[in-house]
CSV table of C-alpha atoms and ligand atoms in Angstrom, one decimal:
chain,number,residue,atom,x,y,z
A,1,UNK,CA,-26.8,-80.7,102.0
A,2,UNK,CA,-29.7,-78.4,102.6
A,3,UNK,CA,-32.1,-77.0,100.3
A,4,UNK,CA,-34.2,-74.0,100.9
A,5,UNK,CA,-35.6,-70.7,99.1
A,6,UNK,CA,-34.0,-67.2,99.8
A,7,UNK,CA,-36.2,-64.3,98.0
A,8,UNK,CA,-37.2,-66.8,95.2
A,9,UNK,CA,-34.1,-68.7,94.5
A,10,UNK,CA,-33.1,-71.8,94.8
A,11,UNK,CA,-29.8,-72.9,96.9
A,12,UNK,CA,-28.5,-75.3,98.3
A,13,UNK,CA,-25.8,-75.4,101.1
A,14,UNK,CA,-23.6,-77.7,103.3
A,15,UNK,CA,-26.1,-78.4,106.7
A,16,UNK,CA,-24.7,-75.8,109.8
A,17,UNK,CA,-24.5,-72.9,107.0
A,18,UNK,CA,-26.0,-69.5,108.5
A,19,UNK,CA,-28.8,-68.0,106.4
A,20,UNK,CA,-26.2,-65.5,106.3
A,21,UNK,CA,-23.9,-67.4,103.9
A,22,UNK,CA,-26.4,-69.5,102.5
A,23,UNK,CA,-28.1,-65.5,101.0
A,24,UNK,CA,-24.4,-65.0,100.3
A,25,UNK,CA,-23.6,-67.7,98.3
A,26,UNK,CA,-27.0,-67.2,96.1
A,27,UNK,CA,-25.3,-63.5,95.9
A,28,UNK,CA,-27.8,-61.9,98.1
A,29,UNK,CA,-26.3,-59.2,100.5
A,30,UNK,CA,-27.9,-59.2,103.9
A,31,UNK,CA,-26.1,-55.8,106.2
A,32,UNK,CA,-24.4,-56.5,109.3
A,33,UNK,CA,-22.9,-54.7,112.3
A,34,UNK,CA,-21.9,-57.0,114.4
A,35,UNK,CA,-21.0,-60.3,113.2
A,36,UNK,CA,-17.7,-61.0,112.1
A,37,UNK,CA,-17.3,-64.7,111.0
A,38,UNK,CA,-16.6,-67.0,113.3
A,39,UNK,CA,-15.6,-64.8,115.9
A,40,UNK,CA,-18.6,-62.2,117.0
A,41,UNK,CA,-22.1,-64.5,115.8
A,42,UNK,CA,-24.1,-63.0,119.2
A,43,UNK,CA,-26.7,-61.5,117.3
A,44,UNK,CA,-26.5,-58.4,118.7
A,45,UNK,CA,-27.1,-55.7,116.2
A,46,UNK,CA,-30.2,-57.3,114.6
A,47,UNK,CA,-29.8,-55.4,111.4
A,48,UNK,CA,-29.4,-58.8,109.2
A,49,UNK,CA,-33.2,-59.8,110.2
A,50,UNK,CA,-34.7,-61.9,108.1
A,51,UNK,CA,-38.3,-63.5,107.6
A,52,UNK,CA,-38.8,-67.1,107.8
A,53,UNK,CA,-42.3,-69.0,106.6
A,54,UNK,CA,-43.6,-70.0,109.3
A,55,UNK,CA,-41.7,-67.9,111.8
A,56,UNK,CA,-43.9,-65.8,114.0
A,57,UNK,CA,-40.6,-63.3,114.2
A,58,UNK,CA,-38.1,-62.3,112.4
A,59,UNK,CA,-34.8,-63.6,113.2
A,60,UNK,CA,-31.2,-63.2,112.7
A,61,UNK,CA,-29.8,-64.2,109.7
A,62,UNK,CA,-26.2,-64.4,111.2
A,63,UNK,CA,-26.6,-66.9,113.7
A,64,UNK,CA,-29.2,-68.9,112.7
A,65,UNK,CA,-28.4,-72.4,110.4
A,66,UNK,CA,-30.8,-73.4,107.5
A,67,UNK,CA,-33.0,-75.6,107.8
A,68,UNK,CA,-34.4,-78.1,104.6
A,69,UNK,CA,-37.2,-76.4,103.2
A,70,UNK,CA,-37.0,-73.0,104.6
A,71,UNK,CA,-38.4,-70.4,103.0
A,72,UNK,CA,-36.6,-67.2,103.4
A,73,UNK,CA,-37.5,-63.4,102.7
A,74,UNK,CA,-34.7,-61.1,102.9
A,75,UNK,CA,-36.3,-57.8,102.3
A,76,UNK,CA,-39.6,-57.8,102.7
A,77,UNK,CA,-42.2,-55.1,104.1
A,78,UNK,CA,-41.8,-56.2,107.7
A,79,UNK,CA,-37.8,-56.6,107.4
A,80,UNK,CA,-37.3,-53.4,106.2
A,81,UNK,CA,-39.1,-51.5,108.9
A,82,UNK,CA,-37.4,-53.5,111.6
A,83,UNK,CA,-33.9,-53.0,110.4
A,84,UNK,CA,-34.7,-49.4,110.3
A,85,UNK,CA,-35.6,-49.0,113.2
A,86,UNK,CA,-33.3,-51.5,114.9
A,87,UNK,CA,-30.6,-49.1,113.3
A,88,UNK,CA,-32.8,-45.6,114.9
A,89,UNK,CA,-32.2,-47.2,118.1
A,90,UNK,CA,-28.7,-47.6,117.5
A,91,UNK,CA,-28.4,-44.4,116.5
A,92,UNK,CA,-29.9,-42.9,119.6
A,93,UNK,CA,-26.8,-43.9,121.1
A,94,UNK,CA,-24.7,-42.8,118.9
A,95,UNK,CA,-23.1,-39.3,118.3
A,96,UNK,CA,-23.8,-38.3,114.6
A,97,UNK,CA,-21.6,-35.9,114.4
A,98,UNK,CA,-20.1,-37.6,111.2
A,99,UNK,CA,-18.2,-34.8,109.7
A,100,UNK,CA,-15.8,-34.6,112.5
A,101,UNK,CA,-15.6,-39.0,113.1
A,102,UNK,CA,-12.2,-39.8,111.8
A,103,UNK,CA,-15.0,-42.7,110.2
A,104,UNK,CA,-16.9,-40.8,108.3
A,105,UNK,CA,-17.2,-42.1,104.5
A,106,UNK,CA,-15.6,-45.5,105.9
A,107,UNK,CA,-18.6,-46.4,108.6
A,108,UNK,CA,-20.7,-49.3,108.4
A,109,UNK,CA,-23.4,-47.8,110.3
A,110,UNK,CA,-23.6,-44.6,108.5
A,111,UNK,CA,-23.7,-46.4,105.0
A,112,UNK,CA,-26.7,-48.4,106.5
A,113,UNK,CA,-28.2,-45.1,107.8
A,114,UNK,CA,-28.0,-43.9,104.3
A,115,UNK,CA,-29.2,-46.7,102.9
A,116,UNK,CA,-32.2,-47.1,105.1
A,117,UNK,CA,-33.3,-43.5,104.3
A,118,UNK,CA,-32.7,-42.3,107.8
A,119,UNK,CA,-32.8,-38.4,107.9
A,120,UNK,CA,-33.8,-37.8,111.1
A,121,UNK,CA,-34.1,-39.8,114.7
A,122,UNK,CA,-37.6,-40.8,115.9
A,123,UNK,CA,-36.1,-41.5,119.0
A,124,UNK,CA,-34.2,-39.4,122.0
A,125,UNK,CA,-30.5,-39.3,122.0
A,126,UNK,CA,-29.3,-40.7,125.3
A,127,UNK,CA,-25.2,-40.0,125.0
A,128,UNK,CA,-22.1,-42.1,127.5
A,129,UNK,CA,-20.7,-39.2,127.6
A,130,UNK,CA,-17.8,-40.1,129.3
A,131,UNK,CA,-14.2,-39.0,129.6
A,132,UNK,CA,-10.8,-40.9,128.1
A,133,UNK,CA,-7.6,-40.4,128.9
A,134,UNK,CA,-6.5,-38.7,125.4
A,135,UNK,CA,-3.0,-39.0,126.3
A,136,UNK,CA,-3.1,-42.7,125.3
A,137,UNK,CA,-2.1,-43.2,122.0
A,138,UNK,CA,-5.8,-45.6,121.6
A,139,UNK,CA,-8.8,-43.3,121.5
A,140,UNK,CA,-12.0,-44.6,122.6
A,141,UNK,CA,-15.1,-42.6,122.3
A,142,UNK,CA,-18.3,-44.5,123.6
A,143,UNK,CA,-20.6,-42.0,122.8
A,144,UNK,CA,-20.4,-43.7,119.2
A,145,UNK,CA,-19.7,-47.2,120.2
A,146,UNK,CA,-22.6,-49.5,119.6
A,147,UNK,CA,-21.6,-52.5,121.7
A,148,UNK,CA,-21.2,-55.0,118.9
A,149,UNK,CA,-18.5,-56.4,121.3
A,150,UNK,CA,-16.2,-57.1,118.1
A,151,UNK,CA,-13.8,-55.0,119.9
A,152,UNK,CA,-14.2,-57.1,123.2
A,153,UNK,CA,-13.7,-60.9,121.0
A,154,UNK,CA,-10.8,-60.1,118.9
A,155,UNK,CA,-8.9,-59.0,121.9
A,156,UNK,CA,-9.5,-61.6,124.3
A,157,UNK,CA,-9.3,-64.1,121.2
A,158,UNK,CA,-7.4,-63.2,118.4
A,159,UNK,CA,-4.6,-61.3,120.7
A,160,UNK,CA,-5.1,-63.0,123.8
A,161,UNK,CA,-5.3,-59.4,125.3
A,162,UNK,CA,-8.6,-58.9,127.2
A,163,UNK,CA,-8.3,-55.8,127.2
A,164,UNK,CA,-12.1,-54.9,127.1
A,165,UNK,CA,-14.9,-56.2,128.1
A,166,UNK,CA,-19.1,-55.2,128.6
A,167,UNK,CA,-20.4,-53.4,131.5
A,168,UNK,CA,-23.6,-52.8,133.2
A,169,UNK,CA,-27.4,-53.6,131.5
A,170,UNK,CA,-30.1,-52.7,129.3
A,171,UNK,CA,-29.8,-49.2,128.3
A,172,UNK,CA,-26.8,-48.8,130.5
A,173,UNK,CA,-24.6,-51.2,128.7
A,174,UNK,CA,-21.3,-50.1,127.6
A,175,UNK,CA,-17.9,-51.4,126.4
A,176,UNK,CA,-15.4,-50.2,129.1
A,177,UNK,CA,-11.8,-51.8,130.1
A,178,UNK,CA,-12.2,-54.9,132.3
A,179,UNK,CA,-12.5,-54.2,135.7
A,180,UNK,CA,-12.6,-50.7,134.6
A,181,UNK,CA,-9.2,-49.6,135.4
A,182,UNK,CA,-7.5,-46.8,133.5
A,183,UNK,CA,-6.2,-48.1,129.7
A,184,UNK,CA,-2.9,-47.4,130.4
A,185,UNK,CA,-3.0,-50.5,133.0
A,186,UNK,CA,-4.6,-53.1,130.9
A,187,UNK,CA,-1.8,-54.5,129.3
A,188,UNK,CA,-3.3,-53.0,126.0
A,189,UNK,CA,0.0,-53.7,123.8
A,190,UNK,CA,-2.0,-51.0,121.3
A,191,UNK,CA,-1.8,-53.6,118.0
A,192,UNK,CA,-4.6,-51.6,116.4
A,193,UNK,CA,-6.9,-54.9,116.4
A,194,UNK,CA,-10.0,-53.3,118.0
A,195,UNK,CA,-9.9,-50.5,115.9
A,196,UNK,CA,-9.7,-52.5,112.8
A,197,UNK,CA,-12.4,-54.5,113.8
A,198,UNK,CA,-14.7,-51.3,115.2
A,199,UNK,CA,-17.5,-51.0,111.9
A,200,UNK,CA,-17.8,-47.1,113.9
A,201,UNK,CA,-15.7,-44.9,115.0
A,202,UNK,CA,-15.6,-45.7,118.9
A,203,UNK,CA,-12.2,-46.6,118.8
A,204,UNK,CA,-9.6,-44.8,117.0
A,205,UNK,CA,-5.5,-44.1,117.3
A,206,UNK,CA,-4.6,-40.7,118.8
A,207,UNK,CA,-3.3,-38.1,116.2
A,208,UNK,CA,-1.0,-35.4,116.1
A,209,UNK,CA,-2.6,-32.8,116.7
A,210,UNK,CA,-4.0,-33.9,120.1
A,211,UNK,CA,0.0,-34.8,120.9
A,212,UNK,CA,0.4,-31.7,120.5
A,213,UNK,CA,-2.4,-29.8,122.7
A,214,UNK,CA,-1.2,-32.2,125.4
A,215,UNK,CA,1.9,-31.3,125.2
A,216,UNK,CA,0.7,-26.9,125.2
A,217,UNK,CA,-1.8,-28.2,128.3
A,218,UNK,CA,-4.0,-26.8,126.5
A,219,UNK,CA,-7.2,-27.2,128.7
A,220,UNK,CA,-9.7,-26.6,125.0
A,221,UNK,CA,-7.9,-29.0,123.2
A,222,UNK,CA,-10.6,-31.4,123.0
A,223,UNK,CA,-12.9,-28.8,120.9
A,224,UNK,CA,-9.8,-27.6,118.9
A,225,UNK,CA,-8.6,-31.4,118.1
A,226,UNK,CA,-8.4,-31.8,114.4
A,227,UNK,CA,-9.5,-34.9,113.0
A,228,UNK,CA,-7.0,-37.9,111.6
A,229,UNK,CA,-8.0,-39.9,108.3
A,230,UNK,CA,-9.7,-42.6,108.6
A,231,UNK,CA,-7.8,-45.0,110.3
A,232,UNK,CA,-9.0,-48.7,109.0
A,233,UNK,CA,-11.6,-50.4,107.1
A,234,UNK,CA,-13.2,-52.6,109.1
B,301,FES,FE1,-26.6,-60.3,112.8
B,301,FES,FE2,-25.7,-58.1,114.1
B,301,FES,S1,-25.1,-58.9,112.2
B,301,FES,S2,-27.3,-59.4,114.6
């Protein structure tokens, strides 16, 4: 077992425990985006940051084991301003048009927006805006995706799909179908997995309405779409 100190209790956990659990099990709630529990632990996100004595920098609370000892700060000074503003740079890729995300009310990242206090962007938007095929019956919209990859790992190992997978680097990186060929070749069998697993509203399942426009060739249908409930909680 492992002893340590998280925000000034006292716990003590089995040795390869996260600092993620181990605040978990002490009932402390550190927010995610991207992990999902022994699936997606890449640490990509970085809005479970914690502050470790002795640490020059802050580090991950979802990938990282405890250690005996450790001294851990979940929300102090420094934590707090980094998670903000690891979340402001999420959101500068990230179309915030909430009231028309099928998403909205059921979005991990805007519940940590409005919990961080973030009213307004320090930061540019810099948009995918790219084009789907919105006669698919999966919707994906990567002007809100914010490459978690959860998407990418329960396909490829929960169904055994791989149907996604990342492209490109740095500021350029996107979620796109491997290989990039069109959806409707990928083998996607459309089990709803990645948009149950999406904490955003980058992936979604085609409604009605947007049947229907396709079916008028309607060449405005994308403004005129109305939006579908929210399809999953993630
Ligand atoms: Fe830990 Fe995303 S949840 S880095």
């Amino acid at each position: 077992m492992v002893k340590l100190t998280i925000d000034g209790r006292d716990v003590e956990v089995a040795e390869h425990t996260t600092i993620l659990e181990a605040a978990l099990a002490a009932g402390i709630r550190i927010p995610t985006l991207c992990y999902l529990k022994n699936l997606n632990e890449i640490g990509s996100c970085r809005v479970c940051v914690v502050e470790v004595e002795g640490i020059d920098q802050l580090v991950a609370a979802c990938n990282n084991y405890v250690l005996d000892g450790m001294v851990v700060h979940t929300n102090s000074p420094s934590v707090r301003i980094a998670r903000k503003v690891n979340v402001e740079f999420l959101l500068s890729q990230h179309d915030s048009e909430c009231t028309s995300c099928v998403r909205s009310g059921n979005c991990s990242l805007q519940t940590l927006s409005n919990d961080l206090g973030i009213a307004q962007l320090p930061f540019d938007k810099h948009l995918a805006g790219e084009h789907w095929n919105l006669s698919f019956p999966l919707i994906r919209n990567n002007d809100k995706c914010i490459k978690c990859m959860r998407c990418i790992q329960v396909c490829d190992k929960v169904q055994a799909t791989g149907v996604w997978d990342i492209t490109n680097r740095a500021g350029h990186t996107m979620v796109n179908t491997v290989g990039g060929k069109p959806i409707e070749e990928t083998g996607c069998s459309l089990c709803g997995q990645c948009i149950t697993h999406c904490p955003v509203g980058a992936l979604r399942e085609r409604d009605d309405t947007e049947q229907v426009f396709d079916a008028l060739g309607d060449p405005e249908r994308i403004c005129l779409v109305q939006i579908a409930p929210a399809v999953r909680t993630a």
